[in-house]
Amino acid sequence: MSIPITKRASAEFLGTFWLVLGGCGTAVLAGSQVGWLGVAFAFGLTVLTMAYAIGHISGCHLNPAVSIGLAIAKRFEARDLAPYIAAQVLGALAA
């Protein structure tokens, strides 16, 4: 059974929102307190949590460059590229 594109795009929106909020938020707001290692952990843990949360729904690309690369490599349907990129950009802007 195929998962509808709206559900997959929504998962990408949520995942990208979480990545930007958690990773970039840590870098900007707490970078001086947690240091480079803390910022690296923040990015890593946000990707890890989203891989478990939405990986089975959308593949957890979280990045337009990843989606484009997968489409070029023919591991992702090109017809789904525009909704994924739109969801990722909007998720990042919302964060």
XYZ file of C-alpha atoms in Angstrom:
95
model
C 0.000 0.000 0.000
C 1.354 3.386 -1.018
C 1.340 6.307 1.399
C -0.395 9.410 -0.051
C 1.872 12.262 -1.114
C 0.100 14.662 1.260
C 1.032 12.515 4.253
C 4.626 12.105 3.035
C 5.000 15.840 2.362
C 3.539 16.627 5.786
C 6.099 14.312 7.361
C 8.884 16.113 5.483
C 7.519 19.468 6.666
C 7.536 18.279 10.274
C 10.990 16.707 9.976
C 12.606 19.744 8.377
C 10.911 22.011 10.912
C 12.338 19.912 13.756
C 15.826 19.813 12.201
C 16.034 23.582 11.725
C 14.450 24.371 15.083
C 16.605 21.925 17.041
C 19.885 22.174 15.136
C 20.008 25.799 14.082
C 18.207 26.903 17.242
C 20.906 25.304 19.359
C 23.649 26.836 17.238
C 22.154 30.323 17.446
C 20.746 30.430 20.962
C 23.083 28.165 22.918
C 26.164 27.823 20.737
C 28.439 29.582 23.185
C 27.198 27.462 26.112
C 27.225 24.024 24.488
C 30.149 24.508 22.107
C 30.746 22.822 18.767
C 30.233 19.347 20.183
C 26.861 20.302 21.647
C 25.708 21.797 18.357
C 26.849 18.653 16.521
C 24.913 16.503 18.989
C 21.841 18.701 18.549
C 21.888 18.233 14.771
C 22.605 14.522 15.078
C 19.875 13.909 17.622
C 17.269 15.845 15.642
C 18.028 13.784 12.534
C 17.979 10.580 14.597
C 14.618 11.358 16.186
C 13.098 12.204 12.814
C 14.554 9.090 11.167
C 12.691 7.009 13.738
C 9.549 9.165 13.686
C 9.007 9.748 9.957
C 11.522 7.546 8.158
C 8.929 4.873 7.448
C 6.509 7.480 6.078
C 8.577 9.738 3.830
C 12.123 8.429 3.848
C 13.248 11.331 6.062
C 15.098 13.348 3.411
C 14.856 16.630 5.395
C 16.819 18.458 2.703
C 15.986 19.411 -0.900
C 19.520 18.454 -1.984
C 18.965 14.912 -0.707
C 15.609 14.667 -2.499
C 17.111 15.950 -5.762
C 20.065 13.581 -5.486
C 17.779 10.611 -4.901
C 15.631 11.618 -7.889
C 18.707 11.932 -10.121
C 19.871 8.499 -8.961
C 16.384 7.163 -9.762
C 15.814 6.069 -6.154
C 12.948 8.538 -5.736
C 10.037 9.334 -8.048
C 10.665 12.620 -9.882
C 6.925 13.398 -9.810
C 7.115 13.629 -5.998
C 10.050 16.039 -6.039
C 8.109 19.333 -6.113
C 5.851 18.527 -3.116
C 8.837 17.317 -1.099
C 10.910 20.422 -1.833
C 7.967 22.721 -1.104
C 7.319 20.975 2.222
C 10.997 21.089 3.192
C 11.383 24.779 2.371
C 8.166 25.693 4.164
C 9.152 23.608 7.181
C 12.514 25.355 7.381
C 10.915 28.781 7.044
C 8.341 27.969 9.708
C 11.089 27.043 12.168
